[in-house]
GROMACS .gro file of C-alpha atoms in nm:
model
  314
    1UNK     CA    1   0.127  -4.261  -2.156
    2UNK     CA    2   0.299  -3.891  -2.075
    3UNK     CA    3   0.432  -3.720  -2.305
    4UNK     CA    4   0.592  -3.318  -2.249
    5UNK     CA    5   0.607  -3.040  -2.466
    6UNK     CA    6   0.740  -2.613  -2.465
    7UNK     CA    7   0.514  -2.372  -2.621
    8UNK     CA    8   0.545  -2.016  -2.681
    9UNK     CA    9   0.479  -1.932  -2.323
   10UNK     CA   10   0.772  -2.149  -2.183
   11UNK     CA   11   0.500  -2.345  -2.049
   12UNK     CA   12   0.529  -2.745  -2.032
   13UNK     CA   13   0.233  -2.974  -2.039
   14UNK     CA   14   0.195  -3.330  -1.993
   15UNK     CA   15  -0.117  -3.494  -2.148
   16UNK     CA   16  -0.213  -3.787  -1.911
   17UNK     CA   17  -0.484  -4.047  -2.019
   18UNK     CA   18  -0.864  -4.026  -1.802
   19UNK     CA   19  -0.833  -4.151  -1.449
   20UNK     CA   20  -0.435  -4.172  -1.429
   21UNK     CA   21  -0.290  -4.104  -1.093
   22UNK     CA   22  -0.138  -3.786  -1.157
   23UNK     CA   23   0.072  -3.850  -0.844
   24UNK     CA   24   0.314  -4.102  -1.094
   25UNK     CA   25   0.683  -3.966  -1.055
   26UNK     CA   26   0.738  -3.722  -1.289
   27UNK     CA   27   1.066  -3.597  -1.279
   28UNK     CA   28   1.191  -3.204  -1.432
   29UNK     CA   29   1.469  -3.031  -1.384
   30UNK     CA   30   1.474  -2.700  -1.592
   31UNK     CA   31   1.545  -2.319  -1.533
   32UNK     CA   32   1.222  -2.099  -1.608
   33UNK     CA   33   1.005  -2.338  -1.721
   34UNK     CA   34   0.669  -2.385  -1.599
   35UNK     CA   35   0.527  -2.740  -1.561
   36UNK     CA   36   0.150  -2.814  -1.595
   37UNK     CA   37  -0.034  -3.110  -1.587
   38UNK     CA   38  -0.335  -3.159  -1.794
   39UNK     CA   39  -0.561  -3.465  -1.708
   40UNK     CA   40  -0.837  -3.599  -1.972
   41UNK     CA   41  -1.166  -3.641  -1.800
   42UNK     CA   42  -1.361  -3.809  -2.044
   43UNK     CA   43  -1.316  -3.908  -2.376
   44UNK     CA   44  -1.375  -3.572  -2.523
   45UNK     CA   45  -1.054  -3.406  -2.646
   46UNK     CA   46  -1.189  -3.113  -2.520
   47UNK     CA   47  -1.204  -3.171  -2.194
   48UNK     CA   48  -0.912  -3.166  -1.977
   49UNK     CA   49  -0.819  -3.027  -1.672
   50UNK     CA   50  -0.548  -2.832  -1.620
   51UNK     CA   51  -0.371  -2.888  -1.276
   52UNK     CA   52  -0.013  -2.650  -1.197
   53UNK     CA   53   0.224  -2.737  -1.037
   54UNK     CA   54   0.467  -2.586  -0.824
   55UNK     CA   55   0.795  -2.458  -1.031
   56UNK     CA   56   1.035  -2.750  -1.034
   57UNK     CA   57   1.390  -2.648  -0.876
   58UNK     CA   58   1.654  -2.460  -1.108
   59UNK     CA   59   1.951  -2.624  -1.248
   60UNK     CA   60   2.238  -2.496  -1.032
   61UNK     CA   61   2.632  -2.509  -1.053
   62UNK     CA   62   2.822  -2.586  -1.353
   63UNK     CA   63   2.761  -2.741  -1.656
   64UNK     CA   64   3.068  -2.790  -1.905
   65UNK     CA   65   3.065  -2.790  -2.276
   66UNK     CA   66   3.322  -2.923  -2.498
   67UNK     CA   67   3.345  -2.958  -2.855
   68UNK     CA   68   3.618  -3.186  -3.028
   69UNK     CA   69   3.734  -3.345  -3.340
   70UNK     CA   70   3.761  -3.709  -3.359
   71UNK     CA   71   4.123  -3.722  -3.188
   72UNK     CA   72   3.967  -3.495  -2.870
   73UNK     CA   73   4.119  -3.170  -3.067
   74UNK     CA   74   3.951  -2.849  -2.988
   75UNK     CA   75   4.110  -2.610  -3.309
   76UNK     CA   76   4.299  -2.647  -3.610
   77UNK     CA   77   4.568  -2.456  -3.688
   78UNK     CA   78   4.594  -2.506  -4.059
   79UNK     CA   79   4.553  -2.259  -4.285
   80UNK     CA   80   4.160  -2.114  -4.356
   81UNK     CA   81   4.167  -2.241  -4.658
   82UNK     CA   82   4.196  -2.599  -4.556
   83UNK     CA   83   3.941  -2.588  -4.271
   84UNK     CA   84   3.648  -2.483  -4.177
   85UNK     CA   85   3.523  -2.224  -3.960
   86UNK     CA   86   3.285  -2.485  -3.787
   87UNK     CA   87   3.355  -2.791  -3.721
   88UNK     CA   88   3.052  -2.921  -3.582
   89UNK     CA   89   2.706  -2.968  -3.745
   90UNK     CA   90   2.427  -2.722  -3.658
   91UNK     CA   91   2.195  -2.923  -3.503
   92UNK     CA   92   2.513  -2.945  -3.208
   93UNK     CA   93   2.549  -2.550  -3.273
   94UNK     CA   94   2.150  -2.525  -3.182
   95UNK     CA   95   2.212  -2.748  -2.889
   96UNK     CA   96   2.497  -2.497  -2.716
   97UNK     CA   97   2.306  -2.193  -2.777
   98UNK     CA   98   1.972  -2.407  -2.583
   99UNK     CA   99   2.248  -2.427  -2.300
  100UNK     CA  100   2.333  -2.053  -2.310
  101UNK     CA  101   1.952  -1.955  -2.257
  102UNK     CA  102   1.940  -2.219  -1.998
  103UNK     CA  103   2.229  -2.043  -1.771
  104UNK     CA  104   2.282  -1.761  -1.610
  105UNK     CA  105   2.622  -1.693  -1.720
  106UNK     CA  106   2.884  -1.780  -1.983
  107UNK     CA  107   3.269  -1.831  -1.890
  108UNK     CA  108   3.555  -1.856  -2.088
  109UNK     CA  109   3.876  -1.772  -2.043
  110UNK     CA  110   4.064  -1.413  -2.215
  111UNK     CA  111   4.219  -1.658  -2.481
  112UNK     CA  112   3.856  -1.765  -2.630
  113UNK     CA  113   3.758  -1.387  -2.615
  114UNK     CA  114   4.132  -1.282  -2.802
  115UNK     CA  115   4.075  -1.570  -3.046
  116UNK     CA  116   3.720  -1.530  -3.198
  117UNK     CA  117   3.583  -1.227  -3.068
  118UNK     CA  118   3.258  -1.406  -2.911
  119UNK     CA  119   2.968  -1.252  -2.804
  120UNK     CA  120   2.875  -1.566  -2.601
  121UNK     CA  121   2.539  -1.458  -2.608
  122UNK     CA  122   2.210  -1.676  -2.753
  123UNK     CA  123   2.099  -1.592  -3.126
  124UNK     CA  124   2.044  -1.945  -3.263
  125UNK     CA  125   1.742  -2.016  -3.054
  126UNK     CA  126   1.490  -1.777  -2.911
  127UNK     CA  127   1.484  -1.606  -2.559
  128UNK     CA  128   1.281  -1.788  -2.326
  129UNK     CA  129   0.982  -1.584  -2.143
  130UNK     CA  130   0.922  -1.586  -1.767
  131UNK     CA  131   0.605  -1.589  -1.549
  132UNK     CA  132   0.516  -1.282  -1.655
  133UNK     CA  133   0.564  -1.325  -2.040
  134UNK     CA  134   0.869  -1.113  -2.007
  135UNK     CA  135   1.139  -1.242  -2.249
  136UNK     CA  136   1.441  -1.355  -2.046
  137UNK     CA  137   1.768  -1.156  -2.058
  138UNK     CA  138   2.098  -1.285  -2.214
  139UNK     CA  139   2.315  -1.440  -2.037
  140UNK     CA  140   2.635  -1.249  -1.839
  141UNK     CA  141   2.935  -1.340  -2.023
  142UNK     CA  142   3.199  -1.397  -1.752
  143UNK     CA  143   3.628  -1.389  -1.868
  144UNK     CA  144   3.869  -1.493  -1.634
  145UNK     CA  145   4.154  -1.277  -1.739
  146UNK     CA  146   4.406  -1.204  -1.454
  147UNK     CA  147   4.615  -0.922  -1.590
  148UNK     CA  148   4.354  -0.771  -1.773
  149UNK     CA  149   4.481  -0.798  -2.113
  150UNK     CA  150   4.165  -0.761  -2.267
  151UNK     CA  151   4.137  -0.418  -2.206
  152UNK     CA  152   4.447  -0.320  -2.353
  153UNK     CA  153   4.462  -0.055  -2.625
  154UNK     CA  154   4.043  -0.112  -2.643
  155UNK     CA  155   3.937   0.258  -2.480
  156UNK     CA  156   3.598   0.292  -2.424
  157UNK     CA  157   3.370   0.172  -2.700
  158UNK     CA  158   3.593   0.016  -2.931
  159UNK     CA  159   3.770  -0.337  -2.925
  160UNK     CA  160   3.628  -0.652  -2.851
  161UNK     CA  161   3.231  -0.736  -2.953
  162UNK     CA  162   3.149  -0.818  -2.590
  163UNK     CA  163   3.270  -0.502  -2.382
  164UNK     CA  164   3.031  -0.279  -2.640
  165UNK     CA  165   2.764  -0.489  -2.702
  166UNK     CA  166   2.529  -0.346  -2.408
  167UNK     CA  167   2.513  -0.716  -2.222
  168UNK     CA  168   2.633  -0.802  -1.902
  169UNK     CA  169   2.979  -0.884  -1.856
  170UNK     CA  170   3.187  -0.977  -1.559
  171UNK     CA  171   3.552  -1.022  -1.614
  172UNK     CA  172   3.785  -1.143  -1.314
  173UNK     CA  173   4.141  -1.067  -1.256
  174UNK     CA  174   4.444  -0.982  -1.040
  175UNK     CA  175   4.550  -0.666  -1.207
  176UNK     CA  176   4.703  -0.333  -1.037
  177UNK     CA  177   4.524  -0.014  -1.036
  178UNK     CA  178   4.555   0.205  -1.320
  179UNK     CA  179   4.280   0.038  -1.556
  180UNK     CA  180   3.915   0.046  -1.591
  181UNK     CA  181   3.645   0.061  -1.850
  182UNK     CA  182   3.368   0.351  -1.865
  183UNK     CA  183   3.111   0.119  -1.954
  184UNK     CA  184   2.828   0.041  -1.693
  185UNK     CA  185   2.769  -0.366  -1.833
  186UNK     CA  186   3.112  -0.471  -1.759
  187UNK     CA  187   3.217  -0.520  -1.409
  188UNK     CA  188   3.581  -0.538  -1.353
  189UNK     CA  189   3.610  -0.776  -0.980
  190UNK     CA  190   3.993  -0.800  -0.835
  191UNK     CA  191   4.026  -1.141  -0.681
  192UNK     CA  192   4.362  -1.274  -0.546
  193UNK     CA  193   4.583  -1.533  -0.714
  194UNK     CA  194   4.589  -1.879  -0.648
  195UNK     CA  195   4.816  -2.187  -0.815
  196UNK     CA  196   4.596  -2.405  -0.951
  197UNK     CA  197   4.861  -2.714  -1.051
  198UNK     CA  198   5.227  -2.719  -0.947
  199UNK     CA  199   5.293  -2.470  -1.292
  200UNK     CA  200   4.979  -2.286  -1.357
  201UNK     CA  201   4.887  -1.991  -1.103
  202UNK     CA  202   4.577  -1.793  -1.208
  203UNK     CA  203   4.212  -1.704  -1.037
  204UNK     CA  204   4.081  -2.014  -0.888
  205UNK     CA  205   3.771  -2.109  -1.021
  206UNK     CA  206   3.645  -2.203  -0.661
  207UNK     CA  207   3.641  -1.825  -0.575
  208UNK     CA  208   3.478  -1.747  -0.892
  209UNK     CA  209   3.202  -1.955  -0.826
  210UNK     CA  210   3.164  -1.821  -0.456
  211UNK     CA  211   3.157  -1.461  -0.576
  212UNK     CA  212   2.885  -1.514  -0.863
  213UNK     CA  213   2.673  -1.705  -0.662
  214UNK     CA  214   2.705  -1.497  -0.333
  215UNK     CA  215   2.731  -1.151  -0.488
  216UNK     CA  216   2.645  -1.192  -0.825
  217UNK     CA  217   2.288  -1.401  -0.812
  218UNK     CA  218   2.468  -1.633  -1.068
  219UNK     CA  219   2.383  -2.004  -0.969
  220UNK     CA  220   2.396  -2.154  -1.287
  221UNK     CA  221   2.736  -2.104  -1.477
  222UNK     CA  222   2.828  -2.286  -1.844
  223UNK     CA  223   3.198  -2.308  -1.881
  224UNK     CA  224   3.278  -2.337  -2.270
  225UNK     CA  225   3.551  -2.137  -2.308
  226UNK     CA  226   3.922  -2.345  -2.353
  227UNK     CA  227   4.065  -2.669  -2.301
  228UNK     CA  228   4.289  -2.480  -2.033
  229UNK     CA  229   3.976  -2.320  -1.808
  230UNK     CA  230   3.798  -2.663  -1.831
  231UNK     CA  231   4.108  -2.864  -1.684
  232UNK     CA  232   4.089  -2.567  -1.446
  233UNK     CA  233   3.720  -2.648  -1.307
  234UNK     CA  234   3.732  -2.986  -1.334
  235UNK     CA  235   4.101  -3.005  -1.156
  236UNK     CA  236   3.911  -2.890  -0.843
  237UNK     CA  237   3.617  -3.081  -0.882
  238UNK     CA  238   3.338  -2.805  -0.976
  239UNK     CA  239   3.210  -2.955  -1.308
  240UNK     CA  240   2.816  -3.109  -1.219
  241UNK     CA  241   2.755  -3.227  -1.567
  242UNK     CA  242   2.925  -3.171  -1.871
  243UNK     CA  243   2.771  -3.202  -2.246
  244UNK     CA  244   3.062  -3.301  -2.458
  245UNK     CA  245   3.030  -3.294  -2.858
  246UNK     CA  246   3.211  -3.507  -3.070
  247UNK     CA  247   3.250  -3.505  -3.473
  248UNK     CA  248   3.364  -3.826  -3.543
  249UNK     CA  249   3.402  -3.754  -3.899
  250UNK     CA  250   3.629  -3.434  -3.840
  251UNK     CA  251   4.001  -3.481  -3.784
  252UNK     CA  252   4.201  -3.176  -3.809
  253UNK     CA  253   4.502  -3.131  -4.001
  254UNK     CA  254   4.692  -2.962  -3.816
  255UNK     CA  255   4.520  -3.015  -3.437
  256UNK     CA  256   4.547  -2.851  -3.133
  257UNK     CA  257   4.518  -3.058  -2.819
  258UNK     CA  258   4.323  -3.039  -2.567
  259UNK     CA  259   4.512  -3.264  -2.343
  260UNK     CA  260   4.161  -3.455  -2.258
  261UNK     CA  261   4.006  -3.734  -2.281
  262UNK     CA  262   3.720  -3.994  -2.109
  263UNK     CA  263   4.010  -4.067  -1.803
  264UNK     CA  264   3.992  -3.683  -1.760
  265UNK     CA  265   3.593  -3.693  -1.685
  266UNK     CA  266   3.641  -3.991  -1.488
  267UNK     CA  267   3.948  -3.845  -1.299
  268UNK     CA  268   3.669  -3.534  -1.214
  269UNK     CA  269   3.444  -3.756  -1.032
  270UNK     CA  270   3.212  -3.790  -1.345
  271UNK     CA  271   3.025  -4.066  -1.501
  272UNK     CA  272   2.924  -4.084  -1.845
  273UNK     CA  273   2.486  -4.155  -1.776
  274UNK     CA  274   2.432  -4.157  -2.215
  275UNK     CA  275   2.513  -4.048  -2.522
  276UNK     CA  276   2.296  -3.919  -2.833
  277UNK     CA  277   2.342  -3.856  -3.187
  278UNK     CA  278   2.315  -3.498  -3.274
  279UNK     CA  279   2.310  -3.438  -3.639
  280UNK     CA  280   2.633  -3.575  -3.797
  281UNK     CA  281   2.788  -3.541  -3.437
  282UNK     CA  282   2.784  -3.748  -3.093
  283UNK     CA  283   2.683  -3.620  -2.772
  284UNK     CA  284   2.799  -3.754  -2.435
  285UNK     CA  285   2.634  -3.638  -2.112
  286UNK     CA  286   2.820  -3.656  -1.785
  287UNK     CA  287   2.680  -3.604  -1.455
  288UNK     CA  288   2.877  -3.597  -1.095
  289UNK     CA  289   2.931  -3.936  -0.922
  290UNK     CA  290   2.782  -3.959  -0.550
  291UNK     CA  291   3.098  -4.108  -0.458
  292UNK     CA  292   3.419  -4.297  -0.510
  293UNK     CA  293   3.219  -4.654  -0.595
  294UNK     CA  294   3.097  -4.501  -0.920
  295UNK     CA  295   2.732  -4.448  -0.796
  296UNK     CA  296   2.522  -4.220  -1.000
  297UNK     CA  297   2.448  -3.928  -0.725
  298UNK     CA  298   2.073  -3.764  -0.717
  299UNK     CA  299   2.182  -3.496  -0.959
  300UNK     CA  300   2.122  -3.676  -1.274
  301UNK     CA  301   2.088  -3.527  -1.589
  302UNK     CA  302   1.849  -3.216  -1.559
  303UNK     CA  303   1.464  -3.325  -1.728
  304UNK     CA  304   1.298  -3.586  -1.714
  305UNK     CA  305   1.524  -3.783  -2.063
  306UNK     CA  306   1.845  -3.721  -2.224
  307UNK     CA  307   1.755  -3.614  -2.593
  308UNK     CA  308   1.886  -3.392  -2.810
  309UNK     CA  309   1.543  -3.355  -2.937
  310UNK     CA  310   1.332  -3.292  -2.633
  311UNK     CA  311   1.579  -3.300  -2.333
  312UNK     CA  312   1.749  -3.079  -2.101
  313UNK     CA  313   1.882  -2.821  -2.255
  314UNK     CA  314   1.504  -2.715  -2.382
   0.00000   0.00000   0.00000
């Protein structure tokens, strides 16, 4: 019997029964986290060995989240008073903000930032801690917005929550000289156009990644901003696993599309590996196929169980 647990310290232990070969597969996948096995010598509860071992390897690339309705809708555009400002239950809302403090960065695209203001940062769940007991820092929030838009008419200290709320933010874009932002957390980074479809010319995601993880020390990226910057990534094939939330008992009454479905997973190169109920919603985890035959590649889902309860995102 093994069984896993995170305490205080970001520390996990597995309890293993006396004389068990603690060489059994045990398989972990999760950024900062600490794995320690503790072995029962005898039948005292009190005595148990404790036997580290070496840190298991980060999760790396991207990991998409997506929340819909029961009709794959990501908004509604009815009035406030016949909707609500959530859609999904907070058990799911728990769930995104464990993903947040398991990345290193944030992305969304300027319309996410125009339309609620986000802070993108993790307040639901608690900080982890490192080695050291140091508590982790938040997350860089990263905005793809090629003609800088969201600087317009801010000045220095005022406007949106997350270019004055003293965390790390990284915004990409094509603009021309002649703005800028006097604020040391936000890094304005000029990277050339690209057409991503045969209608759609922005930043291509592909140089994103290649900047954060060669300049940045960003290996870990969530995309959850947009319908339209998720079709972007997984156009080009950079989506590793996506967690995808579903309230089946929410259909909006006046929707907005996301113009996805299961085919547009599928048509990414990813394969659905489970699905869990969260709350009063559904979660489906994706992971990247090996290859074209539908095989399951080695980077399955990160931990050692898909759970909402006790899996990857801890």
């Amino acid at each position: 019997i093994l069984w896993m647990c995170t305490v205080s310290n970001s520390h996990g232990f597995a309890i293993l029964p006396t004389n068990t070969n603690i060489s059994t597969k045990i398989q972990t996948s999760t950024l900062r986290h600490q794995l320690t096995i503790a072995t029962r010598t005898s039948d005292d509860d009190n005595d148990i060995d404790i036997l580290p071992l070496p840190l298991p390897l980060p999760v790396t690339g991207v990991t998409l989240k997506m929340a819909f309705d029961a009709n794959y809708a990501v908004a509604d555009n009815a009035p406030p008073s016949q909707k609500s400002e959530r859609f999904t239950c907070p058990q799911s809302l728990d769930l995104v903000h464990k993903l947040r403090r398991n990345s290193d960065a944030v992305l969304v695209g300027r319309g996410t930032v125009v339309r609620d203001d986000c802070t993108l940062t993790v307040r639901r769940v608690g900080l982890l801690n490192d080695d050291d007991g140091q508590q982790q820092q938040q997350p860089a929030r990263v905005v793809i917005d090629p003609q800088l838009k969201i600087l317009d008419g801010t000045g220095t200290q005022e406007g949106y929550a997350l270019l004055r709320d003293g965390h790390r933010t990284i915004i990409y874009h094509n603009a021309g000289s002649g703005k800028d932002i006097e604020n040391e957390d936000v890094m304005l980074v000029h990277l050339s156009l690209s057409t991503s479809t045969s209608t759609v010319t922005t930043i291509s995601p592909k140089d994103i990644m290649k900047d954060l993880q060669t300049n940045r020390n960003i290996h870990h990226v969530m995309v959850e901003g947009g319908p339209a910057t998720a079709l972007q990534f997984l156009s080009q094939k950079l989506v590793d696993r996506a967690m995808i939330i579903r309230a089946p008992s929410v259909t909006f009454v006046e929707p907005i599309e996301s113009g996805m479905d299961d085919d547009t997973f599928t048509d990414a190169g990813l394969i659905k590996v489970g699905s869990e109920i969260c709350g009063d919603d559904m979660v489906d985890y994706w992971v990247r196929r090996e290859d074209d035959d539908g095989e399951v590649s080695e980077k399955m889902w990160p931990g050692s169980t898909i759970s909402t309860d006790n899996g990857w995102p801890y």
